[in-house]
Coordinates of C-alpha atoms in Angstrom, one line a residue:
M201 CA 18.1 38.3 70.1
L202 CA 17.6 37.1 66.5
N203 CA 19.8 34.4 65.1
V204 CA 20.8 35.2 61.5
A205 CA 22.3 32.6 59.1
F206 CA 23.2 32.6 55.4
A207 CA 23.2 29.7 53.0
F208 CA 25.1 30.3 49.8
N209 CA 25.1 27.7 47.1
F210 CA 27.9 27.5 44.5
N211 CA 27.0 26.3 41.0
I212 CA 29.8 27.5 38.7
Q213 CA 28.0 25.9 35.7
R214 CA 25.8 29.0 35.2
C215 CA 23.6 28.7 32.1
E216 CA 24.6 32.2 30.8
I217 CA 28.3 31.6 30.9
E218 CA 30.1 29.6 28.2
V219 CA 32.0 26.5 29.3
G220 CA 35.6 27.6 29.9
G221 CA 34.6 31.1 30.9
E222 CA 33.9 30.4 34.5
D223 CA 36.8 32.5 35.8
I224 CA 34.5 35.5 35.7
I225 CA 32.2 33.8 38.2
V226 CA 35.1 33.3 40.6
R227 CA 36.5 36.8 40.1
E228 CA 33.3 38.8 40.1
G229 CA 31.1 36.5 42.2
Y230 CA 32.7 34.2 44.6
L231 CA 35.7 36.4 45.7
P232 CA 33.7 39.5 46.4
L233 CA 31.1 37.5 48.3
I234 CA 33.7 35.7 50.6
R235 CA 35.5 39.0 51.1
T236 CA 32.3 40.8 52.1
L237 CA 31.2 38.1 54.5
L238 CA 34.7 38.2 56.2
D239 CA 34.9 42.0 56.3
H240 CA 31.6 42.3 58.1
G241 CA 32.0 39.3 60.4
I242 CA 28.9 37.6 59.0
K243 CA 28.9 33.8 59.3
A244 CA 27.7 31.6 56.5
D245 CA 27.1 28.0 55.4
L246 CA 28.7 27.3 52.0
F247 CA 27.4 24.6 49.7
L248 CA 29.7 23.9 46.8
S249 CA 28.8 21.4 44.1
G250 CA 31.7 19.1 43.7
Y251 CA 32.2 20.2 40.1
S252 CA 32.4 23.8 41.3
T253 CA 35.1 22.9 43.8
N254 CA 37.2 21.2 41.2
N255 CA 36.8 24.2 38.9
I256 CA 37.7 26.8 41.5
L257 CA 40.8 24.7 42.4
E258 CA 42.0 25.2 38.8
I259 CA 41.0 28.9 38.5
D260 CA 41.9 30.2 41.9
P261 CA 43.1 27.7 44.5
G262 CA 43.6 30.6 46.9
L263 CA 39.9 31.0 47.3
I264 CA 39.6 27.3 48.4
E265 CA 42.4 27.9 50.9
T266 CA 40.6 31.0 52.3
I267 CA 37.4 29.0 52.8
K268 CA 39.3 26.2 54.5
R269 CA 41.1 28.6 56.8
H270 CA 37.9 30.0 58.1
L271 CA 35.9 26.7 58.4
G272 CA 34.6 26.2 62.0
E273 CA 34.7 30.0 62.6
S274 CA 33.2 32.2 59.9
F275 CA 32.1 29.4 57.6
E276 CA 30.6 25.9 57.8
L277 CA 30.6 23.5 54.8
G278 CA 27.5 21.8 53.6
T279 CA 27.2 19.5 50.5
Y280 CA 25.4 20.3 47.3
T281 CA 25.6 17.3 44.9
Y282 CA 28.3 16.8 42.2
T283 CA 26.9 18.6 39.2
H284 CA 23.7 20.4 40.3
P285 CA 21.0 18.1 38.9
I286 CA 17.2 18.5 39.3
P287 CA 16.6 15.9 42.0
Q288 CA 13.1 15.0 40.8
L289 CA 14.4 13.9 37.4
L290 CA 16.9 11.4 38.9
H291 CA 16.5 7.7 39.4
P292 CA 17.4 6.9 43.1
D293 CA 20.7 5.3 41.9
E294 CA 21.6 8.6 40.1
F295 CA 20.8 10.7 43.1
I296 CA 22.9 8.5 45.5
R297 CA 25.9 8.8 43.1
Q298 CA 25.5 12.6 42.9
I299 CA 25.6 12.8 46.7
K300 CA 28.4 10.3 47.1
K301 CA 30.6 12.1 44.5
G302 CA 29.9 15.5 46.0
L303 CA 30.8 14.3 49.5
E304 CA 33.9 12.6 48.3
I305 CA 35.1 15.9 46.8
D306 CA 34.1 17.8 50.0
R307 CA 36.2 15.4 52.1
R308 CA 39.2 15.3 49.8
V309 CA 39.5 19.1 49.2
F310 CA 38.2 20.5 52.5
G311 CA 39.1 17.8 54.9
V312 CA 35.6 17.7 56.4
S313 CA 32.5 15.5 56.0
P314 CA 29.4 17.8 55.8
T315 CA 26.3 16.8 57.6
G316 CA 24.0 19.4 56.0
F317 CA 22.5 19.5 52.5
L318 CA 21.0 22.3 50.4
P319 CA 18.8 20.7 47.7
P320 CA 19.1 22.2 44.2
E321 CA 15.9 24.4 43.7
L322 CA 15.1 23.6 47.4
A323 CA 13.2 20.5 46.4
Y324 CA 12.2 17.9 49.0
S325 CA 11.0 14.3 48.9
R326 CA 10.8 11.5 51.4
E327 CA 12.8 9.3 49.0
M328 CA 15.5 12.0 48.8
A329 CA 15.6 12.3 52.6
V330 CA 16.1 8.5 53.0
A331 CA 19.0 8.6 50.6
L332 CA 20.6 11.5 52.3
V333 CA 20.4 10.0 55.8
S334 CA 22.0 6.8 54.4
Q335 CA 25.1 9.0 53.5
G336 CA 25.4 10.6 56.9
I337 CA 23.4 13.8 56.2
K338 CA 21.6 15.0 59.3
W339 CA 19.9 18.2 58.2
I340 CA 18.3 19.7 55.1
I341 CA 17.3 23.2 54.2
I342 CA 13.7 23.6 53.1
L343 CA 11.3 26.4 52.2
A344 CA 9.1 27.8 55.0
G345 CA 6.0 27.1 52.8
P346 CA 6.1 23.3 53.0
L347 CA 6.7 23.5 56.8
K348 CA 3.6 25.8 57.2
R349 CA 1.5 23.3 55.1
A350 CA 2.7 20.5 57.3
L351 CA 1.8 22.5 60.4
P352 CA -1.2 24.6 59.4
D353 CA -2.0 25.6 63.1
I354 CA 1.6 26.5 64.0
K355 CA 2.1 29.8 65.9
E356 CA 4.3 32.2 64.0
D357 CA 6.8 32.5 66.7
K358 CA 7.5 28.8 66.6
L359 CA 8.0 28.5 62.8
Y360 CA 11.6 29.3 62.3
F361 CA 13.2 26.5 64.4
P362 CA 14.5 23.0 63.7
Y363 CA 11.9 20.3 63.1
T364 CA 12.4 16.5 62.6
A365 CA 11.0 15.0 59.5
G366 CA 10.4 11.4 58.9
A367 CA 12.6 9.6 56.4
G368 CA 11.4 6.0 56.3
H369 CA 13.0 4.4 59.2
S370 CA 15.4 7.3 59.5
E371 CA 14.9 10.9 60.5
V372 CA 16.4 14.2 59.3
T373 CA 16.3 17.7 60.8
V374 CA 14.8 20.3 58.5
I375 CA 15.5 24.0 58.7
P376 CA 13.2 26.5 57.0
A377 CA 14.7 29.3 54.8
V378 CA 12.9 32.7 54.8
Y379 CA 11.6 34.0 51.5
Q380 CA 9.4 36.8 52.8
L381 CA 9.9 39.3 55.6
P382 CA 7.2 41.5 57.3
Q383 CA 6.3 44.4 55.0
T384 CA 8.4 43.1 52.1
P385 CA 7.4 41.1 48.9
E386 CA 8.3 37.4 48.4
R387 CA 11.8 36.6 47.4
F388 CA 12.9 39.9 48.9
F389 CA 16.6 38.9 48.9
K390 CA 16.6 38.3 45.2
L391 CA 14.8 41.6 44.5
M392 CA 17.2 43.5 46.7
M393 CA 20.2 42.0 44.9
K394 CA 18.7 43.1 41.6
G395 CA 18.3 46.7 42.7
E396 CA 14.5 46.4 42.7
L397 CA 14.0 46.6 46.5
A398 CA 15.8 49.2 48.8
V399 CA 18.2 47.8 51.3
E400 CA 16.6 50.0 54.0
K401 CA 13.3 48.2 53.3
V402 CA 14.9 44.8 53.8
L403 CA 16.7 45.9 57.0
D404 CA 13.4 47.2 58.3
G405 CA 11.9 43.8 57.5
V406 CA 14.7 42.1 59.6
K407 CA 13.8 44.3 62.6
R408 CA 10.1 43.4 62.2
F409 CA 11.0 39.7 61.9
T410 CA 13.0 40.0 65.1
D411 CA 9.9 41.2 67.0
A412 CA 7.7 38.4 65.5
H413 CA 10.2 35.6 66.0
P414 CA 12.2 36.1 69.1
D415 CA 15.1 33.6 69.4
G416 CA 14.2 32.1 65.9
L417 CA 16.4 31.7 62.9
L418 CA 16.4 34.1 60.0
L419 CA 18.0 32.1 57.3
F420 CA 18.8 33.8 54.0
K421 CA 19.4 31.6 51.0
R422 CA 21.0 32.9 47.7
D423 CA 23.3 31.8 44.9
A424 CA 26.9 32.6 45.6
E425 CA 27.1 33.9 42.0
T426 CA 24.8 36.7 43.2
V427 CA 27.4 39.4 43.2
F428 CA 27.8 39.3 39.4
I429 CA 25.0 37.4 38.0
D430 CA 22.3 40.0 37.7
R431 CA 24.5 41.9 35.3
F432 CA 23.7 39.1 32.9
N433 CA 20.0 38.6 33.9
S434 CA 18.6 42.0 34.5
G435 CA 21.4 44.4 33.5
F436 CA 21.8 45.6 37.1
S437 CA 25.5 46.1 37.8
G438 CA 25.4 47.4 41.4
T439 CA 25.0 44.1 43.2
E440 CA 28.3 44.2 45.0
S441 CA 27.6 47.6 46.6
V442 CA 24.1 46.4 47.5
I443 CA 25.4 43.4 49.4
N444 CA 28.0 45.4 51.1
E445 CA 25.4 47.9 52.3
F446 CA 23.1 45.2 53.5
M447 CA 25.8 43.3 55.4
E448 CA 27.0 46.5 57.0
G449 CA 23.5 47.3 58.1
L450 CA 22.9 43.8 59.4
A451 CA 26.2 43.8 61.3
S452 CA 25.4 47.1 63.0
M453 CA 22.1 45.7 64.5
D454 CA 22.5 45.0 68.3
Q455 CA 19.7 42.4 68.2
V456 CA 21.3 40.3 65.5
H457 CA 23.4 37.2 66.4
P458 CA 25.3 35.7 63.4
V459 CA 25.3 31.9 63.5
T460 CA 25.9 29.0 61.2
I461 CA 23.1 26.5 60.8
G462 CA 25.0 23.8 62.6
Q463 CA 25.4 26.1 65.6
F464 CA 21.7 26.9 65.7
I465 CA 20.7 23.2 65.5
A466 CA 23.2 22.4 68.3
E467 CA 21.6 25.1 70.5
N468 CA 18.0 24.4 69.7
R469 CA 16.3 21.0 70.0
A470 CA 13.8 20.1 67.3
V471 CA 10.4 21.6 68.2
N472 CA 8.4 18.6 66.9
R473 CA 8.3 15.7 64.5
I474 CA 6.4 16.4 61.2
E475 CA 5.4 14.7 58.0
L476 CA 6.5 16.8 55.0
Q477 CA 4.9 16.5 51.7
D478 CA 7.0 16.1 48.6
H479 CA 7.9 19.5 47.1
L480 CA 9.2 20.2 43.6
G481 CA 11.0 23.4 44.7
N482 CA 11.5 26.6 42.8
T483 CA 11.0 25.3 39.3
R484 CA 8.8 23.2 37.1
I485 CA 9.8 19.8 35.7
E486 CA 8.7 21.0 32.2
T487 CA 11.5 23.5 32.2
F488 CA 13.9 20.5 31.8
T489 CA 11.8 18.1 29.7
E490 CA 9.8 20.2 27.2
G491 CA 10.5 22.8 24.5
A492 CA 14.2 23.1 23.7
A493 CA 14.9 20.6 26.5
K494 CA 12.9 17.8 25.1
E495 CA 15.5 16.3 22.8
L496 CA 18.1 16.3 25.6
W497 CA 15.7 14.7 28.0
E498 CA 14.8 11.9 25.6
L499 CA 18.5 11.2 25.0
T500 CA 19.0 11.1 28.8
L501 CA 16.3 8.5 29.2
K502 CA 18.0 6.4 26.4
V503 CA 21.4 6.6 28.1
R504 CA 19.9 5.8 31.5
D505 CA 18.1 2.7 30.3
K506 CA 21.1 1.5 28.4
L507 CA 23.4 2.0 31.4
F508 CA 21.1 0.3 33.8
E509 CA 20.8 -2.7 31.5
A510 CA 24.5 -3.0 30.8
E511 CA 25.3 -2.7 34.5
K512 CA 23.4 -5.9 35.2
N513 CA 26.1 -7.8 33.4
H514 CA 29.2 -5.6 34.2
P515 CA 28.6 -4.1 37.6
G516 CA 31.5 -1.9 38.8
S517 CA 33.6 -2.4 35.6
E518 CA 35.8 0.4 34.3
E519 CA 33.5 0.9 31.4
M520 CA 30.4 1.2 33.6
E521 CA 32.2 3.8 35.8
R522 CA 33.2 5.9 32.8
A523 CA 29.6 5.8 31.5
W524 CA 28.3 6.8 35.0
E525 CA 30.7 9.7 35.1
H526 CA 29.5 11.1 31.8
L527 CA 25.9 10.6 32.9
L528 CA 26.6 12.5 36.2
L529 CA 28.2 15.3 34.3
S530 CA 25.3 15.6 31.9
H531 CA 22.9 16.1 34.9
N532 CA 23.7 19.8 35.2
S533 CA 20.4 21.6 35.2
D534 CA 21.7 24.9 33.8
G535 CA 22.6 23.3 30.5
R536 CA 19.2 21.6 30.3
I537 CA 16.9 24.6 30.6
G538 CA 14.4 24.6 27.7
Y539 CA 12.2 27.4 28.9
W540 CA 12.3 29.1 32.3
F541 CA 8.8 28.9 33.9
S542 CA 9.8 31.2 36.8
E543 CA 6.6 32.9 38.0
W544 CA 8.5 36.0 39.3
N545 CA 10.6 36.6 36.1
P546 CA 9.5 34.5 33.1
G547 CA 12.1 33.7 30.5
E548 CA 15.0 35.3 32.5
H549 CA 17.7 32.7 31.7
E550 CA 19.5 32.3 28.3
V551 CA 21.5 29.1 28.0
A552 CA 25.0 29.5 26.4
P553 CA 25.4 27.2 23.4
S554 CA 28.5 25.5 24.9
R555 CA 26.6 24.9 28.2
R556 CA 24.0 22.9 26.4
K557 CA 26.6 21.2 24.2
F558 CA 28.4 20.1 27.4
V559 CA 25.3 18.1 28.5
E560 CA 24.8 16.7 25.0
D561 CA 28.4 15.7 24.5
N562 CA 28.5 13.8 27.8
L563 CA 25.3 11.9 27.0
K564 CA 26.8 10.9 23.6
A565 CA 30.1 9.9 25.3
A566 CA 28.2 7.7 27.7
L567 CA 26.4 6.0 24.7
E568 CA 29.8 5.5 23.0
V569 CA 31.2 3.8 26.1
L570 CA 28.1 1.6 26.3
S571 CA 28.0 0.6 22.6

């Protein structure tokens, strides 16, 4: 029997969509995805940035209620920061605030305190893990690649299980996501959702994975915006029919056992303790610090330095908290893209002018508070 889980991350601040136009993401992305999962009885872990949750509440509070109603059954809630930053660009104080604010919104809106974390861009570092554990996070999703590098002699049938990673004096469970199935290319899920890989081919890969990894976890990870987003990136408009076909095929497999990540961890003790190397994830730092991003990055460093210096004299003051809020809002990675260095589809993302202006305006507002 193969355990199958899905991790969907919600970042409503998509670079292609103008600020104020996010209703299309809810209508054509989030609603069809949630409906499809429920229709086919597929379980999923949902990771909403706090900013996304607040926006969805304004656009369609019924969607939040639907998610809440199915928590503990079809869905589990993980946490996903406040405004989807690039973790490697953050000072530890900034990262802690991103996690705290995200968890605060999770608790207030959904009434639960998540113990799982999906890192933006699937980045990992020891420092990040220590910070997460300090906030009550018990498990993190990682890529299978870093796990393989940490365990070069691991047998394939033992790869897709929980492992314990060191985090200073703390420990965190890591769960690998699958980016390649047998007889399929890397990032098969993304290619399928763009209409570039047949659903039948992916379902066949699932069957082959079942044979190679009995009792393991096949964890699919994808943006919750998937159902609509490729219309903006690649021009492919059949994503909703593709995901319905895939979920229907998956649900019909006798050997597939839908689970949430928390369920799988509860039923499977960690195989071993490992030492993971830091991993930058699915992007390059230069994407957010060079080219068209350079001016914003330099302004960010200026704001950060000024805030840290001012906080020495006025810790916890109303002014400092307002400056912090603007800085956190400016962290959003989608408004910071200078050039997309993606190896699998270079230059695929265009940043809407108002999305970049949102970042710049918040940085300037922070400077005004600090002046």
